Each structure stands twice: as structure tokens, then as C-alpha cells.
Amino acid sequence: MAEKKMINIRLLVDKEKNKVVFAESDKDFVEILFSFLTLPIGTVVRLANNETNLGIDALYKSVEALDMQCLQTEACKKMLLRPRSEADHKNKSLALNYLGSADLLDYYICPKWTCTSETHCLYSMFESATCLCGQKMNRRFVLGKNITDDNRLNGTYIVNGSGKFMISDDLEVTRLSTDTTFQILSRFGIKDGSALEEIKVSVGTVEVLDLLKRSMLSKKPMTDVFLMKQKGIHAKTIKTEKADKKIKSESDNKPVNLNLLIQKSQNKVIYAVVEADFVDFLLSFLTFPLGSVVELLGEFSQGSICNLYESIEKLSNIKPEIMRSTDNLLRPKIACQHGCKNQLLPIEEEKKAVTMCESCFYAGLGGNCIHGFYLRKAYLCLINPKVLAAVKETGGRFMKESIVFMVTDELIVEPFSQISSISFLNKQCVPFNDLEERSVSVGKQEVSAHSYYTLIC
């Protein structure tokens, strides 16, 4: 369960328009907003209860429905539905732990200490893993907080947190300035102060999760959550403006083959029959951190999440003494071992190796554990849960290579069968004489960009 703690903020409200002009808060609330950028897309969908109204909702539900026989290992499904973040430990230190689920920070080692510390030096994200010695890696340990690299696993996103911050209705964050009241009101287009009112609100886990959901789709998430009490947006109200920014792929140029079933009269794809490597590519989006998605896309026009991203850039440039290193917010990495072989977009994967304390089974990146014991210098490597053998190499597949899949235009993914495809066509009420099959071969860079926009728009 998430902590039952509240953070108090102040809102300046335009009573006539029933609209939040801006909010004032200390760093605790701002850091929570910034932490949104570290969350994997799959985590965003899960926290929003599959109600983001983006294409990824259907993709997430597809993973939930997939039979385990379609996946390489049992861990693959867990990784996609509950992907880890490189900032898990930092977010655990937030003033309000809106993520809950402390088990996400757990890891497992072989119960044989000499195997862990000397022979194989492995640890796992999942209790079901088998060590190279043949034993189940079922001895639990957690990464300690008292480590030398607190900028990566502990501490805060904001260094100088003694001042106040101003957050606009569309989540633009600035340091509270010395501007006059008139200047501030003019900036927000306020000509008559008589309609303004101060409201004090308490923010808890429910409000934070609502803000996360609304930040993806709304230009006024503060008003929606604190005044309108809205938690969702009907899909028909979303306006999508796709960016022209080109996404570079560092993968090879080998084409991806797709067999499409087209409705000729509408020039619309009904579904595609694809191999496992294309499905791996689609599912890998669930492991991508939101900040890296915003960085690559360059525009997230239907929501306010871009304003958070740009606020961090501005704060780090104008007031560099305020922010710590911003890479884990603006260019967050995919969590260690969460990347896959067919990951086409240039998002770096975290490299993680830890040292352990023999006495208490806490681990870190060096120095002492939380109880003061020295951490051994022998590094433990995280095994790849997508591979049955306990290997350290990155990559691998989520899906079994031998299975063919059907992907609908709404990004519903399921194993392909003739009966299922016919049933799907009947539900679409498309006359068979209006259908046409097309085989297309598309370069990976083009597939990357197109699918990227489809997933988030």
C-alpha cells in the first residue's frame, strides 16, 4: 500500500472561470511532478488503470491477456506489466510514495553465499530464476540507501529546496520570482483581481495519480484534478498534432515484412500479420521511460507533460544550482535488462552492478551499507530474465520466435489464427469484397517513427 501522507499546496483560483491560475508549493510537490518523467510507459498505464486513452492502453491489455506460452519466460510478462525504472530508489525517497509496491525494489541471490560473492556473482529481479549452480535464487535482498552515488539511487531531484516554486495550470514549473503581483498577474492574462481566490489543498496518492493521468492528455490538469474533479478524458475530445521530428534508429536497415489486411473503401488497416520480432518492438515501448519518449518525440501536443520536461531544462540552465544532474529526468535510461534484441529506438539501457554486505544482505554501489558494514568490492551482475539460462548479456526477446501474431489497427496483439481473424472481421462488419491483402516491406527507421506516434497518439 502507498503511504497515507499528504502534501499541502496553495492554489490561486479564478472563481469566474473556475480555473487554477497557478499553484505555490515547496520542492516536495515539484519533485513528485518531475518524477513522472522517470516512469516507464507500462507503469504510467498501470497507475492510470488503463485509462490514458492512448494507444498503449490496448497494448498493455494485450500483454495481460497473452498466454504464457507466447513469451520466452514467465519473467517477460512481469517485466512488461510492471517494468522497473532506473530511478526506483530515488522515487522511493520522495516525500509521498505514490508508487507504493515496495517489492519492486527487491532482488534475489543464490542462497549459497560463496556462489553469490565468489563463484558466479549473480543476482536476479525475480525469485523464479535459477543460478548457474542449479539452485533457485530465492534469497531476498534490497539495495541500501546509504551509498556513495546518492545522485543516482538516493537523494532528491532538487538540490536547493529551501525556496518556493510556482506551477501553472499546464504544469510549467518556475522558481518563485521577485516579480511584482501586477507582473505575475499580467503574465497569466489576469486583468481583474477581484475574481481571484486562494485555496489550500492537500495532495495525496489519489491526487498525484490523477495528475499523472491528466498530464498525458490535458492542457489544464491542475484545474481538472483540484476543481473539476475529473479523472479521465473521453477519447473523442483528444486532438492529436503529430510532430515532424525524425527519429533516428541505430539499428541496421534490414526491412520488416508486414502482411496487411486493408479495407479498400476506407484505405484503413484492419490488422497485420507479423512475426515475433515486430511484436517485441511494439512491446518494448512499455519499458521506455516517459522522459525519453518526450525527448525523442519532441512534442506531446495533447497533454502537459512537455511543459514539465521544458521546465527542467530551463531551471537547469537559468538556475543550475537548483537542480542535480538532470540526465535521469530528461534522458532516463531503460531499466537494466529491460531492453530487447529488436529495440529500434536509441534509448540507452541502464548498466547495473552492485556490491554486497555479507552480514545484512544489503547492497549498493560502494562505500558502506545502511548498518555501516563495508560493502565487498566483488561486483554482482544482474542476470537477463528473458533468457532461461542465467546469462549476463543484455538483449533477448520477449516473445517466442516461432509464434506469428495479429496486430489490429488499435494495437491489440494476439496470436494469429484463421478462426480468430475471421471472428474479428465479422465483428468489424466489413464486407469481404471490400478487403485486400498487401505485403509490405518497411525500413526499420520508418516503422519506428510510425509506430511511435501510433502508440502515444
Tab-separated table of C-alpha atoms in Angstrom:
chain	number	residue	atom	x	y	z
A	1	MET	CA	0.000	0.000	0.000
A	2	ALA	CA	1.134	3.558	-0.729
A	3	GLU	CA	1.867	5.778	2.245
A	4	LYS	CA	-1.127	7.705	3.603
A	5	LYS	CA	0.678	11.029	3.625
A	6	MET	CA	-0.461	14.385	2.326
A	7	ILE	CA	1.406	17.384	0.883
A	8	ASN	CA	-0.131	20.835	1.266
A	9	ILE	CA	-0.083	23.304	-1.629
A	10	ARG	CA	-1.781	26.646	-2.278
A	11	LEU	CA	-3.834	27.405	-5.383
A	12	LEU	CA	-4.700	30.793	-6.851
A	13	VAL	CA	-8.092	30.271	-8.473
A	14	ASP	CA	-10.079	32.374	-10.920
A	15	LYS	CA	-13.575	31.919	-9.449
A	16	GLU	CA	-15.416	33.232	-12.502
A	17	LYS	CA	-13.676	30.826	-14.872
A	18	ASN	CA	-13.358	28.075	-12.252
A	19	LYS	CA	-9.747	27.716	-13.274
A	20	VAL	CA	-6.434	27.328	-11.449
A	21	VAL	CA	-4.181	30.273	-12.313
A	22	PHE	CA	-1.134	28.788	-10.619
A	23	ALA	CA	-0.074	26.878	-7.533
A	24	GLU	CA	2.640	27.539	-4.975
A	25	SER	CA	4.492	24.680	-3.308
A	26	ASP	CA	7.803	23.654	-1.856
A	27	LYS	CA	10.138	21.198	-3.561
A	28	ASP	CA	8.322	18.060	-2.315
A	29	PHE	CA	5.378	18.513	-4.683
A	30	VAL	CA	7.570	19.641	-7.591
A	31	GLU	CA	9.820	16.592	-7.264
A	32	ILE	CA	6.776	14.346	-7.495
A	33	LEU	CA	5.777	16.053	-10.743
A	34	PHE	CA	9.326	15.717	-12.097
A	35	SER	CA	9.387	12.024	-11.184
A	36	PHE	CA	6.645	11.388	-13.777
A	37	LEU	CA	9.363	11.604	-16.449
A	38	THR	CA	11.251	8.659	-14.934
A	39	LEU	CA	8.291	6.276	-15.104
A	40	PRO	CA	8.218	3.573	-17.796
A	41	ILE	CA	5.220	3.825	-20.122
A	42	GLY	CA	3.903	0.499	-18.803
A	43	THR	CA	3.929	1.915	-15.270
A	44	VAL	CA	2.038	5.016	-16.415
A	45	VAL	CA	-0.664	2.829	-17.973
A	46	ARG	CA	-0.866	0.606	-14.876
A	47	LEU	CA	-1.115	3.549	-12.471
A	48	ALA	CA	-3.784	5.121	-14.681
A	49	ASN	CA	-5.785	1.856	-14.621
A	50	ASN	CA	-5.537	1.520	-18.416
A	51	GLU	CA	-7.365	4.840	-18.832
A	52	THR	CA	-4.803	7.058	-20.541
A	53	ASN	CA	-6.861	6.925	-23.776
A	54	LEU	CA	-3.610	6.438	-25.683
A	55	GLY	CA	-2.749	3.559	-27.996
A	56	ILE	CA	-0.619	1.972	-25.316
A	57	ASP	CA	-3.708	1.066	-23.259
A	58	ALA	CA	-4.649	-1.619	-25.775
A	59	LEU	CA	-1.061	-2.805	-25.952
A	60	TYR	CA	-0.899	-3.179	-22.177
A	61	LYS	CA	-4.194	-5.089	-22.091
A	62	SER	CA	-2.860	-7.367	-24.833
A	63	VAL	CA	0.122	-8.304	-22.673
A	64	GLU	CA	-2.223	-9.026	-19.764
A	65	ALA	CA	-4.211	-11.398	-21.993
A	66	LEU	CA	-1.245	-13.153	-23.632
A	67	ASP	CA	-0.829	-16.817	-22.783
A	68	MET	CA	2.462	-17.592	-21.069
A	69	GLN	CA	3.282	-19.987	-23.909
A	70	CYS	CA	3.770	-16.960	-26.177
A	71	LEU	CA	6.539	-15.499	-24.030
A	72	GLN	CA	10.130	-16.588	-23.656
A	73	THR	CA	9.953	-16.756	-19.860
A	74	GLU	CA	7.460	-16.092	-17.091
A	75	ALA	CA	9.507	-13.034	-16.128
A	76	CYS	CA	8.922	-11.393	-19.537
A	77	LYS	CA	5.264	-10.760	-18.764
A	78	LYS	CA	6.097	-9.317	-15.346
A	79	MET	CA	8.714	-7.018	-16.881
A	80	LEU	CA	6.237	-5.610	-19.391
A	81	LEU	CA	3.339	-5.162	-16.960
A	82	ARG	CA	5.435	-3.869	-14.059
A	83	PRO	CA	8.621	-2.530	-15.650
A	84	ARG	CA	11.260	-1.184	-13.324
A	85	SER	CA	12.810	2.257	-13.556
A	86	GLU	CA	16.423	3.262	-13.073
A	87	ALA	CA	15.010	5.872	-10.662
A	88	ASP	CA	13.060	3.405	-8.478
A	89	HIS	CA	15.230	4.041	-5.442
A	90	LYS	CA	15.219	7.809	-5.877
A	91	ASN	CA	11.423	7.818	-6.253
A	92	LYS	CA	11.146	5.670	-3.143
A	93	SER	CA	12.674	8.638	-1.270
A	94	LEU	CA	10.036	11.137	-2.444
A	95	ALA	CA	8.021	12.914	0.232
A	96	LEU	CA	4.955	10.997	-0.962
A	97	ASN	CA	5.461	7.431	-2.145
A	98	TYR	CA	2.645	7.418	-4.675
A	99	LEU	CA	4.103	4.364	-6.430
A	100	GLY	CA	3.743	2.034	-3.444
A	101	SER	CA	4.772	-1.592	-4.115
A	102	ALA	CA	7.984	-1.808	-2.130
A	103	ASP	CA	8.570	-5.243	-3.675
A	104	LEU	CA	9.716	-3.501	-6.868
A	105	LEU	CA	12.977	-2.745	-5.087
A	106	ASP	CA	13.602	-6.377	-4.146
A	107	TYR	CA	16.223	-8.567	-5.755
A	108	TYR	CA	17.243	-12.166	-5.242
A	109	ILE	CA	20.503	-14.055	-4.946
A	110	CYS	CA	21.582	-17.651	-4.647
A	111	PRO	CA	21.218	-18.884	-1.040
A	112	LYS	CA	24.793	-20.135	-1.211
A	113	TRP	CA	26.930	-17.167	-0.180
A	114	THR	CA	30.158	-18.323	-1.830
A	115	CYS	CA	28.285	-18.734	-5.132
A	116	THR	CA	26.953	-15.171	-4.853
A	117	SER	CA	30.167	-13.496	-3.721
A	118	GLU	CA	32.916	-15.562	-5.368
A	119	THR	CA	31.871	-18.197	-7.908
A	120	HIS	CA	29.129	-16.779	-10.146
A	121	CYS	CA	28.414	-13.339	-8.620
A	122	LEU	CA	24.844	-13.040	-9.959
A	123	TYR	CA	21.603	-11.521	-8.739
A	124	SER	CA	18.092	-11.533	-10.173
A	125	MET	CA	14.957	-9.388	-10.319
A	126	PHE	CA	12.786	-12.475	-9.943
A	127	GLU	CA	12.637	-15.222	-7.347
A	128	SER	CA	11.932	-17.832	-10.009
A	129	ALA	CA	15.404	-17.503	-11.583
A	130	THR	CA	17.861	-20.389	-11.430
A	131	CYS	CA	21.506	-19.732	-10.605
A	132	LEU	CA	24.288	-21.275	-12.674
A	133	CYS	CA	24.902	-23.651	-9.781
A	134	GLY	CA	21.358	-25.028	-10.235
A	135	GLN	CA	19.758	-23.563	-7.112
A	136	LYS	CA	16.782	-21.215	-7.095
A	137	MET	CA	17.774	-17.602	-6.467
A	138	ASN	CA	15.277	-17.137	-3.654
A	139	ARG	CA	17.287	-15.257	-1.040
A	140	ARG	CA	15.893	-11.738	-0.939
A	141	PHE	CA	17.968	-8.592	-0.595
A	142	VAL	CA	17.423	-4.902	-1.242
A	143	LEU	CA	19.624	-2.089	-2.421
A	144	GLY	CA	20.669	0.043	0.522
A	145	LYS	CA	20.208	3.827	0.730
A	146	ASN	CA	23.496	4.821	2.350
A	147	ILE	CA	25.689	4.580	-0.736
A	148	THR	CA	28.266	6.868	-2.249
A	149	ASP	CA	26.420	7.506	-5.505
A	150	ASP	CA	23.370	9.174	-3.933
A	151	ASN	CA	22.855	11.217	-7.083
A	152	ARG	CA	21.728	8.048	-8.829
A	153	LEU	CA	19.903	5.966	-6.249
A	154	ASN	CA	19.064	8.309	-3.388
A	155	GLY	CA	18.717	11.956	-2.525
A	156	THR	CA	16.468	14.329	-4.440
A	157	TYR	CA	15.979	15.859	-7.861
A	158	ILE	CA	16.267	19.405	-6.483
A	159	VAL	CA	19.392	20.405	-4.561
A	160	ASN	CA	18.390	23.800	-3.232
A	161	GLY	CA	14.945	23.136	-1.861
A	162	SER	CA	14.553	25.961	0.628
A	163	GLY	CA	12.550	28.217	-1.695
A	164	LYS	CA	9.086	28.014	-3.202
A	165	PHE	CA	8.021	27.062	-6.708
A	166	MET	CA	5.193	28.242	-8.938
A	167	ILE	CA	3.310	25.670	-11.059
A	168	SER	CA	0.976	26.840	-13.813
A	169	ASP	CA	-2.255	25.074	-14.714
A	170	ASP	CA	-0.454	23.340	-17.599
A	171	LEU	CA	2.450	22.217	-15.349
A	172	GLU	CA	5.085	24.793	-16.203
A	173	VAL	CA	7.338	24.928	-13.138
A	174	THR	CA	9.371	28.030	-12.234
A	175	ARG	CA	11.143	29.240	-9.147
A	176	LEU	CA	9.009	31.767	-7.263
A	177	SER	CA	10.327	35.081	-8.540
A	178	THR	CA	10.618	38.581	-7.117
A	179	ASP	CA	8.275	39.946	-9.773
A	180	THR	CA	5.529	42.264	-8.567
A	181	THR	CA	1.989	40.996	-8.195
A	182	PHE	CA	0.985	43.056	-11.222
A	183	GLN	CA	3.718	41.468	-13.361
A	184	ILE	CA	2.715	37.950	-12.337
A	185	LEU	CA	-0.983	38.524	-12.982
A	186	SER	CA	-0.197	40.124	-16.340
A	187	ARG	CA	1.827	37.046	-17.284
A	188	PHE	CA	-1.280	34.902	-16.753
A	189	GLY	CA	-3.589	37.345	-18.512
A	190	ILE	CA	-5.422	38.396	-15.331
A	191	LYS	CA	-6.839	41.948	-15.550
A	192	ASP	CA	-9.228	41.907	-12.593
A	193	GLY	CA	-8.012	40.550	-9.272
A	194	SER	CA	-11.441	40.615	-7.645
A	195	ALA	CA	-12.266	37.199	-9.108
A	196	LEU	CA	-9.173	35.589	-7.584
A	197	GLU	CA	-9.286	33.367	-4.533
A	198	GLU	CA	-6.709	31.387	-2.572
A	199	ILE	CA	-7.478	27.723	-1.899
A	200	LYS	CA	-5.386	25.397	0.232
A	201	VAL	CA	-5.476	21.762	-0.835
A	202	SER	CA	-3.951	18.555	0.457
A	203	VAL	CA	-2.369	16.309	-2.153
A	204	GLY	CA	-2.231	12.579	-1.554
A	205	THR	CA	-1.687	9.476	-3.643
A	206	VAL	CA	-5.095	9.740	-5.346
A	207	GLU	CA	-4.473	13.314	-6.485
A	208	VAL	CA	-0.948	12.536	-7.687
A	209	LEU	CA	-2.143	9.598	-9.783
A	210	ASP	CA	-4.932	11.750	-11.227
A	211	LEU	CA	-2.367	14.425	-12.128
A	212	LEU	CA	-0.204	11.791	-13.807
A	213	LYS	CA	-3.129	10.614	-15.906
A	214	ARG	CA	-4.274	14.115	-16.791
A	215	SER	CA	-0.757	15.332	-17.603
A	216	MET	CA	-0.707	12.948	-20.553
A	217	LEU	CA	-3.804	14.391	-22.174
A	218	SER	CA	-4.936	17.693	-20.704
A	219	LYS	CA	-3.694	21.272	-21.085
A	220	LYS	CA	-5.187	22.122	-17.658
A	221	PRO	CA	-4.500	19.166	-15.371
A	222	MET	CA	-4.401	21.248	-12.163
A	223	THR	CA	-7.902	22.605	-12.807
A	224	ASP	CA	-9.186	19.177	-13.825
A	225	VAL	CA	-7.944	17.442	-10.684
A	226	PHE	CA	-8.488	20.062	-7.980
A	227	LEU	CA	-11.548	21.980	-9.258
A	228	MET	CA	-13.367	19.863	-11.828
A	229	LYS	CA	-12.585	16.569	-10.066
A	230	GLN	CA	-12.156	14.963	-13.477
A	231	LYS	CA	-10.083	11.794	-13.758
A	232	GLY	CA	-10.359	10.945	-17.420
A	233	ILE	CA	-10.807	12.417	-20.879
A	234	HIS	CA	-13.157	10.958	-23.422
A	235	ALA	CA	-11.160	9.773	-26.397
A	236	LYS	CA	-13.192	11.865	-28.847
A	237	THR	CA	-12.049	15.110	-27.236
A	238	ILE	CA	-8.363	14.455	-27.878
A	239	LYS	CA	-6.739	16.464	-30.652
A	240	THR	CA	-3.558	14.988	-31.992
A	241	GLU	CA	-0.900	17.025	-33.768
A	242	LYS	CA	1.897	14.763	-34.864
A	243	ALA	CA	5.367	16.196	-34.790
A	244	ASP	CA	7.640	16.187	-37.810
A	245	LYS	CA	10.732	15.364	-35.790
A	246	LYS	CA	12.596	12.454	-37.333
A	247	ILE	CA	13.590	9.640	-35.024
A	248	LYS	CA	16.928	8.135	-35.790
A	249	SER	CA	17.381	4.406	-35.363
A	250	GLU	CA	20.800	2.991	-34.667
A	251	SER	CA	19.707	-0.479	-35.721
A	252	ASP	CA	20.554	-1.961	-39.085
A	253	ASN	CA	18.421	-1.243	-42.156
A	254	LYS	CA	17.071	-4.750	-42.606
A	255	PRO	CA	13.412	-4.337	-43.618
A	256	VAL	CA	10.467	-5.561	-41.563
A	257	ASN	CA	7.864	-7.552	-43.501
A	258	LEU	CA	4.196	-6.966	-42.733
A	259	ASN	CA	1.173	-8.715	-44.216
A	260	LEU	CA	-1.676	-6.227	-44.075
A	261	LEU	CA	-5.412	-6.715	-44.487
A	262	ILE	CA	-6.842	-3.452	-45.842
A	263	GLN	CA	-10.387	-2.118	-46.054
A	264	LYS	CA	-10.226	-0.646	-49.566
A	265	SER	CA	-13.095	1.814	-49.276
A	266	GLN	CA	-11.603	3.436	-46.171
A	267	ASN	CA	-7.939	2.797	-47.011
A	268	LYS	CA	-7.662	1.508	-43.458
A	269	VAL	CA	-5.593	-1.298	-41.995
A	270	ILE	CA	-7.834	-3.885	-40.328
A	271	TYR	CA	-4.964	-5.944	-38.977
A	272	ALA	CA	-1.433	-7.006	-39.747
A	273	VAL	CA	0.050	-10.484	-39.537
A	274	VAL	CA	3.543	-10.121	-38.135
A	275	GLU	CA	6.392	-12.136	-36.715
A	276	ALA	CA	7.645	-12.070	-33.146
A	277	ASP	CA	10.398	-9.505	-33.778
A	278	PHE	CA	7.840	-6.832	-34.687
A	279	VAL	CA	5.789	-7.611	-31.582
A	280	ASP	CA	8.962	-7.350	-29.493
A	281	PHE	CA	9.472	-3.907	-30.961
A	282	LEU	CA	5.919	-2.832	-30.042
A	283	LEU	CA	6.030	-4.268	-26.537
A	284	SER	CA	9.388	-2.655	-25.811
A	285	PHE	CA	7.569	0.706	-25.649
A	286	LEU	CA	6.131	-0.348	-22.295
A	287	THR	CA	9.637	-0.302	-20.822
A	288	PHE	CA	10.563	3.159	-22.176
A	289	PRO	CA	10.768	5.972	-19.576
A	290	LEU	CA	8.370	8.834	-20.240
A	291	GLY	CA	11.173	11.421	-20.279
A	292	SER	CA	12.942	9.621	-23.114
A	293	VAL	CA	9.655	9.388	-25.010
A	294	VAL	CA	9.217	13.161	-24.762
A	295	GLU	CA	12.850	13.745	-25.754
A	296	LEU	CA	12.611	11.593	-28.885
A	297	LEU	CA	9.197	12.784	-29.987
A	298	GLY	CA	9.889	16.458	-29.346
A	299	GLU	CA	6.175	17.083	-28.920
A	300	PHE	CA	3.387	15.588	-26.836
A	301	SER	CA	0.771	18.023	-28.015
A	302	GLN	CA	-2.365	16.690	-26.362
A	303	GLY	CA	-1.029	16.918	-22.812
A	304	SER	CA	1.099	18.987	-20.455
A	305	ILE	CA	3.949	16.563	-19.865
A	306	CYS	CA	6.175	18.507	-22.280
A	307	ASN	CA	5.922	21.543	-20.026
A	308	LEU	CA	7.414	19.549	-17.151
A	309	TYR	CA	10.246	18.469	-19.428
A	310	GLU	CA	10.915	22.019	-20.639
A	311	SER	CA	10.719	23.364	-17.074
A	312	ILE	CA	13.579	21.097	-16.017
A	313	GLU	CA	15.639	22.278	-18.987
A	314	LYS	CA	15.012	25.922	-18.116
A	315	LEU	CA	15.668	25.506	-14.392
A	316	SER	CA	18.942	23.698	-15.039
A	317	ASN	CA	20.055	26.417	-17.478
A	318	ILE	CA	18.870	29.510	-15.625
A	319	LYS	CA	19.369	28.270	-12.064
A	320	PRO	CA	21.875	25.387	-12.283
A	321	GLU	CA	22.380	25.468	-8.510
A	322	ILE	CA	18.775	24.314	-8.033
A	323	MET	CA	18.865	21.033	-9.956
A	324	ARG	CA	21.008	17.960	-9.599
A	325	SER	CA	22.164	16.198	-12.748
A	326	THR	CA	19.099	16.224	-14.997
A	327	ASP	CA	20.012	13.241	-17.176
A	328	ASN	CA	17.807	10.888	-15.171
A	329	LEU	CA	14.848	13.209	-15.865
A	330	LEU	CA	15.484	14.422	-19.417
A	331	ARG	CA	17.223	11.310	-20.736
A	332	PRO	CA	16.234	8.496	-18.396
A	333	LYS	CA	17.513	5.053	-19.313
A	334	ILE	CA	15.606	1.833	-19.745
A	335	ALA	CA	15.990	-0.233	-16.579
A	336	CYS	CA	18.787	-2.785	-16.584
A	337	GLN	CA	17.946	-5.940	-18.618
A	338	HIS	CA	14.610	-4.454	-19.789
A	339	GLY	CA	15.822	-3.819	-23.330
A	340	CYS	CA	15.262	-6.357	-26.082
A	341	LYS	CA	17.009	-7.545	-29.229
A	342	ASN	CA	14.638	-5.689	-31.534
A	343	GLN	CA	14.602	-2.394	-29.668
A	344	LEU	CA	14.912	0.070	-32.523
A	345	LEU	CA	14.824	3.471	-30.863
A	346	PRO	CA	18.013	4.991	-29.445
A	347	ILE	CA	17.237	4.847	-25.723
A	348	GLU	CA	20.158	3.682	-23.629
A	349	GLU	CA	19.802	0.776	-21.228
A	350	GLU	CA	20.999	1.121	-17.645
A	351	LYS	CA	24.090	-0.861	-16.678
A	352	LYS	CA	23.910	-2.010	-13.107
A	353	ALA	CA	26.409	-3.886	-10.985
A	354	VAL	CA	26.258	-3.859	-7.191
A	355	THR	CA	28.394	-4.860	-4.247
A	356	MET	CA	27.042	-6.697	-1.231
A	357	CYS	CA	27.401	-6.756	2.530
A	358	GLU	CA	27.725	-10.327	3.786
A	359	SER	CA	26.291	-9.517	7.203
A	360	CYS	CA	22.922	-7.991	6.283
A	361	PHE	CA	22.371	-8.663	2.578
A	362	TYR	CA	22.033	-5.029	1.683
A	363	ALA	CA	23.711	-3.855	-1.492
A	364	GLY	CA	24.872	-0.658	-3.112
A	365	LEU	CA	27.406	0.796	-5.489
A	366	GLY	CA	30.226	1.168	-2.981
A	367	GLY	CA	31.038	2.519	0.479
A	368	ASN	CA	29.080	1.201	3.458
A	369	CYS	CA	25.650	-0.393	3.786
A	370	ILE	CA	22.932	1.240	5.883
A	371	HIS	CA	24.224	-0.506	9.004
A	372	GLY	CA	27.763	0.729	8.478
A	373	PHE	CA	29.249	-2.534	7.214
A	374	TYR	CA	31.709	-2.289	4.366
A	375	LEU	CA	30.422	-3.463	1.015
A	376	ARG	CA	32.575	-6.089	-0.660
A	377	LYS	CA	34.313	-4.995	-3.836
A	378	ALA	CA	33.252	-8.093	-5.793
A	379	TYR	CA	30.550	-6.947	-8.217
A	380	LEU	CA	27.322	-8.837	-8.738
A	381	CYS	CA	25.840	-8.792	-12.260
A	382	LEU	CA	22.115	-8.796	-12.941
A	383	ILE	CA	21.022	-11.804	-14.977
A	384	ASN	CA	18.845	-11.426	-18.054
A	385	PRO	CA	15.331	-12.675	-17.117
A	386	LYS	CA	14.346	-13.013	-20.779
A	387	VAL	CA	16.748	-15.955	-21.150
A	388	LEU	CA	16.211	-19.277	-19.369
A	389	ALA	CA	19.912	-19.702	-18.703
A	390	ALA	CA	21.408	-17.347	-16.109
A	391	VAL	CA	23.320	-15.107	-18.514
A	392	LYS	CA	24.595	-11.558	-18.014
A	393	GLU	CA	24.289	-10.460	-21.656
A	394	THR	CA	21.666	-7.824	-22.456
A	395	GLY	CA	19.024	-8.073	-25.178
A	396	GLY	CA	16.997	-11.191	-25.832
A	397	ARG	CA	13.341	-11.496	-26.849
A	398	PHE	CA	10.067	-11.114	-25.028
A	399	MET	CA	8.125	-13.288	-27.488
A	400	LYS	CA	8.892	-16.774	-28.736
A	401	GLU	CA	10.306	-16.539	-32.227
A	402	SER	CA	8.153	-19.382	-33.608
A	403	ILE	CA	4.806	-17.652	-32.973
A	404	VAL	CA	3.018	-15.463	-35.531
A	405	PHE	CA	0.841	-12.634	-34.237
A	406	MET	CA	-2.079	-10.498	-35.352
A	407	VAL	CA	-1.875	-6.769	-34.567
A	408	THR	CA	-5.011	-4.710	-35.111
A	409	ASP	CA	-5.103	-1.038	-36.037
A	410	GLU	CA	-5.944	-0.319	-32.379
A	411	LEU	CA	-2.760	-2.161	-31.304
A	412	ILE	CA	-4.479	-5.223	-29.922
A	413	VAL	CA	-1.934	-8.029	-30.121
A	414	GLU	CA	-2.795	-11.729	-30.036
A	415	PRO	CA	-1.503	-14.975	-31.554
A	416	PHE	CA	-2.697	-15.309	-35.132
A	417	SER	CA	-5.222	-17.963	-36.087
A	418	GLN	CA	-7.583	-18.211	-39.019
A	419	ILE	CA	-10.636	-18.634	-36.787
A	420	SER	CA	-9.743	-15.614	-34.652
A	421	SER	CA	-9.127	-13.466	-37.721
A	422	ILE	CA	-12.489	-14.410	-39.272
A	423	SER	CA	-14.284	-13.708	-35.984
A	424	PHE	CA	-12.569	-10.341	-35.790
A	425	LEU	CA	-13.620	-9.456	-39.340
A	426	ASN	CA	-17.229	-10.363	-38.579
A	427	LYS	CA	-17.198	-8.006	-35.590
A	428	GLN	CA	-15.890	-5.214	-37.807
A	429	CYS	CA	-18.826	-5.713	-40.214
A	430	VAL	CA	-16.558	-5.227	-43.230
A	431	PRO	CA	-17.771	-6.933	-46.437
A	432	PHE	CA	-15.246	-9.443	-47.691
A	433	ASN	CA	-15.344	-7.882	-51.173
A	434	ASP	CA	-14.064	-4.636	-49.576
A	435	LEU	CA	-10.906	-6.338	-48.299
A	436	GLU	CA	-7.499	-6.511	-49.875
A	437	GLU	CA	-4.253	-8.164	-48.765
A	438	ARG	CA	-0.974	-6.343	-49.117
A	439	SER	CA	2.541	-7.418	-48.283
A	440	VAL	CA	4.800	-4.515	-47.443
A	441	SER	CA	8.455	-4.273	-46.596
A	442	VAL	CA	9.284	-1.245	-44.495
A	443	GLY	CA	12.626	0.031	-43.253
A	444	LYS	CA	13.107	-0.137	-39.504
A	445	GLN	CA	13.503	3.610	-39.095
A	446	GLU	CA	10.150	4.241	-40.793
A	447	VAL	CA	8.461	1.555	-38.731
A	448	SER	CA	9.952	3.069	-35.576
A	449	ALA	CA	8.663	6.574	-36.203
A	450	HIS	CA	5.200	5.471	-37.369
A	451	SER	CA	4.640	3.057	-34.517
A	452	TYR	CA	5.988	5.565	-32.027
A	453	TYR	CA	3.371	8.127	-32.985
A	454	THR	CA	0.629	5.489	-33.057
A	455	LEU	CA	1.424	4.324	-29.542
A	456	ILE	CA	1.265	7.713	-27.879
A	457	CYS	CA	-1.382	9.418	-30.029
